[in-house]
Amino acid sequence: MANNDGAPLNKSRADIKMSELSPEELTKALNEYGLGELAERMGIKLIEVSANKTIGTMPVQGNRQPLGLLNGGANAILAETLGSIAANVAAYPDRVAVGVDINVTHHKGVKDGFVKGIATPLHVGKTTGSYFIEIINDKDERSASARLTVFFKEKNK
């Protein structure tokens, strides 16, 4: 795996001790570690990471469908990425969050610029969590909204 500039990583996700980092340090560490192959291919970058709110951006360019609009699947990838990160911060250190359901509603087409996703928890329980992800365009207009449900699994099981 490589980081955002293509250089190989010399560390593992286990090296990131979420409870010891400020939200700013955690955001930087996750951006440096990498968000996974698909999120990196989509150009997703984190702005803020915490259990209560996770924010990231994604370029429209490179993620369009044939009609020139942001692909709806790209919205789903942004939503699941941000919701999963927020859920895993909430689950740390004893559990991990695994997505089990996602629903995305597209409200307004986006042709260029960037979209920003904001993931906030609706419910964080012992075994499940639900997250609302609002996706807005460069004019701060809602272009999509999503709901992600995760299962909190005990680590090493």
PDB file of C-alpha atoms in Angstrom:
ATOM      1  CA  MET A   1       0.000   0.000   0.000  1.00  0.00           C
ATOM      2  CA  ALA A   2       1.149   3.547  -0.666  1.00  0.00           C
ATOM      3  CA  ASN A   3       0.428   6.893   0.919  1.00  0.00           C
ATOM      4  CA  ASN A   4      -1.145   9.801  -0.976  1.00  0.00           C
ATOM      5  CA  ASP A   5       2.063  10.652  -2.867  1.00  0.00           C
ATOM      6  CA  GLY A   6       2.559   7.034  -3.994  1.00  0.00           C
ATOM      7  CA  ALA A   7       5.439   6.255  -1.628  1.00  0.00           C
ATOM      8  CA  PRO A   8       5.247   2.924   0.195  1.00  0.00           C
ATOM      9  CA  LEU A   9       4.018   3.033   3.759  1.00  0.00           C
ATOM     10  CA  ASN A  10       6.420   2.085   6.505  1.00  0.00           C
ATOM     11  CA  LYS A  11       3.802   1.903   9.203  1.00  0.00           C
ATOM     12  CA  SER A  12       0.558   0.109   9.861  1.00  0.00           C
ATOM     13  CA  ARG A  13      -2.809   1.401  10.987  1.00  0.00           C
ATOM     14  CA  ALA A  14      -1.985  -0.146  14.379  1.00  0.00           C
ATOM     15  CA  ASP A  15       0.660   2.574  14.752  1.00  0.00           C
ATOM     16  CA  ILE A  16      -2.116   5.181  14.957  1.00  0.00           C
ATOM     17  CA  LYS A  17      -3.186   5.416  18.618  1.00  0.00           C
ATOM     18  CA  MET A  18      -6.482   7.269  18.255  1.00  0.00           C
ATOM     19  CA  SER A  19      -7.011   7.894  21.949  1.00  0.00           C
ATOM     20  CA  GLU A  20      -3.628   9.610  22.268  1.00  0.00           C
ATOM     21  CA  LEU A  21      -4.140  12.058  19.394  1.00  0.00           C
ATOM     22  CA  SER A  22      -5.994  15.345  19.147  1.00  0.00           C
ATOM     23  CA  PRO A  23      -8.603  15.560  16.362  1.00  0.00           C
ATOM     24  CA  GLU A  24      -6.076  17.568  14.301  1.00  0.00           C
ATOM     25  CA  GLU A  25      -3.323  14.985  14.832  1.00  0.00           C
ATOM     26  CA  LEU A  26      -5.705  12.116  14.070  1.00  0.00           C
ATOM     27  CA  THR A  27      -6.849  13.789  10.839  1.00  0.00           C
ATOM     28  CA  LYS A  28      -3.232  14.296   9.769  1.00  0.00           C
ATOM     29  CA  ALA A  29      -2.244  10.726  10.693  1.00  0.00           C
ATOM     30  CA  LEU A  30      -5.125   9.180   8.750  1.00  0.00           C
ATOM     31  CA  ASN A  31      -4.438  11.360   5.691  1.00  0.00           C
ATOM     32  CA  GLU A  32      -0.756  10.350   5.836  1.00  0.00           C
ATOM     33  CA  TYR A  33      -1.479   6.654   6.409  1.00  0.00           C
ATOM     34  CA  GLY A  34      -3.987   6.529   3.581  1.00  0.00           C
ATOM     35  CA  LEU A  35      -7.716   5.907   3.511  1.00  0.00           C
ATOM     36  CA  GLY A  36      -7.618   2.730   1.455  1.00  0.00           C
ATOM     37  CA  GLU A  37      -7.191   2.141  -2.246  1.00  0.00           C
ATOM     38  CA  LEU A  38     -10.689   3.128  -3.369  1.00  0.00           C
ATOM     39  CA  ALA A  39     -10.958   6.294  -1.268  1.00  0.00           C
ATOM     40  CA  GLU A  40      -7.527   7.366  -2.474  1.00  0.00           C
ATOM     41  CA  ARG A  41      -8.464   6.663  -6.112  1.00  0.00           C
ATOM     42  CA  MET A  42     -11.569   8.842  -5.614  1.00  0.00           C
ATOM     43  CA  GLY A  43      -9.412  11.686  -4.242  1.00  0.00           C
ATOM     44  CA  ILE A  44     -11.023  11.763  -0.781  1.00  0.00           C
ATOM     45  CA  LYS A  45      -9.188  13.929   1.773  1.00  0.00           C
ATOM     46  CA  LEU A  46     -10.036  14.333   5.447  1.00  0.00           C
ATOM     47  CA  ILE A  47     -10.552  17.775   6.972  1.00  0.00           C
ATOM     48  CA  GLU A  48     -11.693  16.858  10.494  1.00  0.00           C
ATOM     49  CA  VAL A  49     -11.925  13.543  12.321  1.00  0.00           C
ATOM     50  CA  SER A  50     -13.673  12.807  15.598  1.00  0.00           C
ATOM     51  CA  ALA A  51     -16.323  10.431  16.895  1.00  0.00           C
ATOM     52  CA  ASN A  52     -18.884  13.265  16.815  1.00  0.00           C
ATOM     53  CA  LYS A  53     -18.121  14.692  13.374  1.00  0.00           C
ATOM     54  CA  THR A  54     -15.958  13.583  10.481  1.00  0.00           C
ATOM     55  CA  ILE A  55     -15.566  15.841   7.446  1.00  0.00           C
ATOM     56  CA  GLY A  56     -13.907  15.134   4.121  1.00  0.00           C
ATOM     57  CA  THR A  57     -13.828  16.355   0.538  1.00  0.00           C
ATOM     58  CA  MET A  58     -13.832  14.678  -2.851  1.00  0.00           C
ATOM     59  CA  PRO A  59     -13.221  16.192  -6.302  1.00  0.00           C
ATOM     60  CA  VAL A  60     -15.972  15.960  -8.888  1.00  0.00           C
ATOM     61  CA  GLN A  61     -13.412  15.777 -11.702  1.00  0.00           C
ATOM     62  CA  GLY A  62     -12.504  12.144 -12.289  1.00  0.00           C
ATOM     63  CA  ASN A  63     -15.675  10.934 -10.536  1.00  0.00           C
ATOM     64  CA  ARG A  64     -18.297  11.887 -13.139  1.00  0.00           C
ATOM     65  CA  GLN A  65     -20.793   9.680 -14.943  1.00  0.00           C
ATOM     66  CA  PRO A  66     -21.281   9.928 -18.755  1.00  0.00           C
ATOM     67  CA  LEU A  67     -23.725  12.869 -18.479  1.00  0.00           C
ATOM     68  CA  GLY A  68     -21.039  14.970 -16.787  1.00  0.00           C
ATOM     69  CA  LEU A  69     -22.482  14.843 -13.263  1.00  0.00           C
ATOM     70  CA  LEU A  70     -20.873  13.437 -10.140  1.00  0.00           C
ATOM     71  CA  ASN A  71     -21.576   9.709 -10.164  1.00  0.00           C
ATOM     72  CA  GLY A  72     -24.076   8.641  -7.494  1.00  0.00           C
ATOM     73  CA  GLY A  73     -21.778   5.781  -6.533  1.00  0.00           C
ATOM     74  CA  ALA A  74     -19.075   8.339  -5.753  1.00  0.00           C
ATOM     75  CA  ASN A  75     -21.445   9.929  -3.225  1.00  0.00           C
ATOM     76  CA  ALA A  76     -21.921   6.496  -1.642  1.00  0.00           C
ATOM     77  CA  ILE A  77     -18.161   5.942  -1.419  1.00  0.00           C
ATOM     78  CA  LEU A  78     -17.629   9.341   0.211  1.00  0.00           C
ATOM     79  CA  ALA A  79     -20.486   8.704   2.656  1.00  0.00           C
ATOM     80  CA  GLU A  80     -19.314   5.217   3.640  1.00  0.00           C
ATOM     81  CA  THR A  81     -15.710   6.354   3.998  1.00  0.00           C
ATOM     82  CA  LEU A  82     -16.562   9.243   6.337  1.00  0.00           C
ATOM     83  CA  GLY A  83     -19.218   7.363   8.315  1.00  0.00           C
ATOM     84  CA  SER A  84     -16.921   4.368   8.776  1.00  0.00           C
ATOM     85  CA  ILE A  85     -14.067   6.542  10.007  1.00  0.00           C
ATOM     86  CA  ALA A  86     -16.335   8.275  12.542  1.00  0.00           C
ATOM     87  CA  ALA A  87     -17.688   4.900  13.667  1.00  0.00           C
ATOM     88  CA  ASN A  88     -14.227   3.407  14.093  1.00  0.00           C
ATOM     89  CA  VAL A  89     -13.107   6.377  16.176  1.00  0.00           C
ATOM     90  CA  ALA A  90     -16.175   5.820  18.386  1.00  0.00           C
ATOM     91  CA  ALA A  91     -15.470   2.071  18.564  1.00  0.00           C
ATOM     92  CA  TYR A  92     -11.776   2.422  19.499  1.00  0.00           C
ATOM     93  CA  PRO A  93      -9.984   0.720  21.263  1.00  0.00           C
ATOM     94  CA  ASP A  94     -11.998  -2.450  21.924  1.00  0.00           C
ATOM     95  CA  ARG A  95     -14.172  -2.718  18.822  1.00  0.00           C
ATOM     96  CA  VAL A  96     -14.113  -2.106  15.085  1.00  0.00           C
ATOM     97  CA  ALA A  97     -16.998  -0.832  12.982  1.00  0.00           C
ATOM     98  CA  VAL A  98     -18.094  -2.764   9.905  1.00  0.00           C
ATOM     99  CA  GLY A  99     -20.637  -1.257   7.503  1.00  0.00           C
ATOM    100  CA  VAL A 100     -23.797  -3.335   7.023  1.00  0.00           C
ATOM    101  CA  ASP A 101     -26.149  -0.937   5.194  1.00  0.00           C
ATOM    102  CA  ILE A 102     -25.952   2.321   3.292  1.00  0.00           C
ATOM    103  CA  ASN A 103     -28.694   4.412   1.717  1.00  0.00           C
ATOM    104  CA  VAL A 104     -27.966   7.469  -0.420  1.00  0.00           C
ATOM    105  CA  THR A 105     -30.482   9.983  -1.760  1.00  0.00           C
ATOM    106  CA  HIS A 106     -29.283  12.322  -4.512  1.00  0.00           C
ATOM    107  CA  HIS A 107     -30.853  15.788  -4.325  1.00  0.00           C
ATOM    108  CA  LYS A 108     -28.909  17.944  -6.778  1.00  0.00           C
ATOM    109  CA  GLY A 109     -26.438  17.175  -9.561  1.00  0.00           C
ATOM    110  CA  VAL A 110     -22.886  18.478  -9.259  1.00  0.00           C
ATOM    111  CA  LYS A 111     -20.826  19.164 -12.400  1.00  0.00           C
ATOM    112  CA  ASP A 112     -17.518  20.471 -11.082  1.00  0.00           C
ATOM    113  CA  GLY A 113     -15.523  21.565  -8.076  1.00  0.00           C
ATOM    114  CA  PHE A 114     -15.559  19.547  -4.882  1.00  0.00           C
ATOM    115  CA  VAL A 115     -18.177  18.013  -2.652  1.00  0.00           C
ATOM    116  CA  LYS A 116     -17.836  17.971   1.121  1.00  0.00           C
ATOM    117  CA  GLY A 117     -19.243  15.226   3.303  1.00  0.00           C
ATOM    118  CA  ILE A 118     -20.108  15.691   6.972  1.00  0.00           C
ATOM    119  CA  ALA A 119     -20.730  12.514   8.971  1.00  0.00           C
ATOM    120  CA  THR A 120     -22.443  12.731  12.365  1.00  0.00           C
ATOM    121  CA  PRO A 121     -23.740   9.952  14.618  1.00  0.00           C
ATOM    122  CA  LEU A 122     -27.467   9.343  14.919  1.00  0.00           C
ATOM    123  CA  HIS A 123     -27.036   6.398  17.306  1.00  0.00           C
ATOM    124  CA  VAL A 124     -23.972   4.743  18.838  1.00  0.00           C
ATOM    125  CA  GLY A 125     -24.911   1.625  20.752  1.00  0.00           C
ATOM    126  CA  LYS A 126     -23.112  -1.428  22.057  1.00  0.00           C
ATOM    127  CA  THR A 127     -23.457  -3.453  18.849  1.00  0.00           C
ATOM    128  CA  THR A 128     -24.736  -1.060  16.164  1.00  0.00           C
ATOM    129  CA  GLY A 129     -24.370   2.529  15.100  1.00  0.00           C
ATOM    130  CA  SER A 130     -26.126   4.777  12.591  1.00  0.00           C
ATOM    131  CA  TYR A 131     -24.586   7.811  10.921  1.00  0.00           C
ATOM    132  CA  PHE A 132     -26.055  10.659   8.874  1.00  0.00           C
ATOM    133  CA  ILE A 133     -23.815  11.945   6.112  1.00  0.00           C
ATOM    134  CA  GLU A 134     -24.695  15.227   4.409  1.00  0.00           C
ATOM    135  CA  ILE A 135     -22.937  15.920   1.111  1.00  0.00           C
ATOM    136  CA  ILE A 136     -22.796  19.536  -0.047  1.00  0.00           C
ATOM    137  CA  ASN A 137     -21.435  21.281  -3.149  1.00  0.00           C
ATOM    138  CA  ASP A 138     -19.134  24.313  -3.351  1.00  0.00           C
ATOM    139  CA  LYS A 139     -22.157  26.607  -2.883  1.00  0.00           C
ATOM    140  CA  ASP A 140     -23.067  24.870   0.416  1.00  0.00           C
ATOM    141  CA  GLU A 141     -26.157  23.330  -1.223  1.00  0.00           C
ATOM    142  CA  ARG A 142     -27.095  19.795  -0.213  1.00  0.00           C
ATOM    143  CA  SER A 143     -26.411  17.529  -3.176  1.00  0.00           C
ATOM    144  CA  ALA A 144     -26.953  14.198  -1.401  1.00  0.00           C
ATOM    145  CA  SER A 145     -27.716  12.707   1.986  1.00  0.00           C
ATOM    146  CA  ALA A 146     -26.889   9.258   3.274  1.00  0.00           C
ATOM    147  CA  ARG A 147     -27.447   6.987   6.245  1.00  0.00           C
ATOM    148  CA  LEU A 148     -24.865   4.368   7.162  1.00  0.00           C
ATOM    149  CA  THR A 149     -25.476   1.538   9.620  1.00  0.00           C
ATOM    150  CA  VAL A 150     -22.484  -0.215  11.155  1.00  0.00           C
ATOM    151  CA  PHE A 151     -21.991  -3.290  13.305  1.00  0.00           C
ATOM    152  CA  PHE A 152     -19.551  -2.879  16.188  1.00  0.00           C
ATOM    153  CA  LYS A 153     -17.469  -6.047  16.313  1.00  0.00           C
ATOM    154  CA  GLU A 154     -15.088  -6.942  19.112  1.00  0.00           C
ATOM    155  CA  LYS A 155     -11.473  -6.762  17.987  1.00  0.00           C
ATOM    156  CA  ASN A 156      -9.704 -10.046  17.275  1.00  0.00           C
ATOM    157  CA  LYS A 157     -12.934 -12.034  16.908  1.00  0.00           C
TER     158      LYS A 157
END
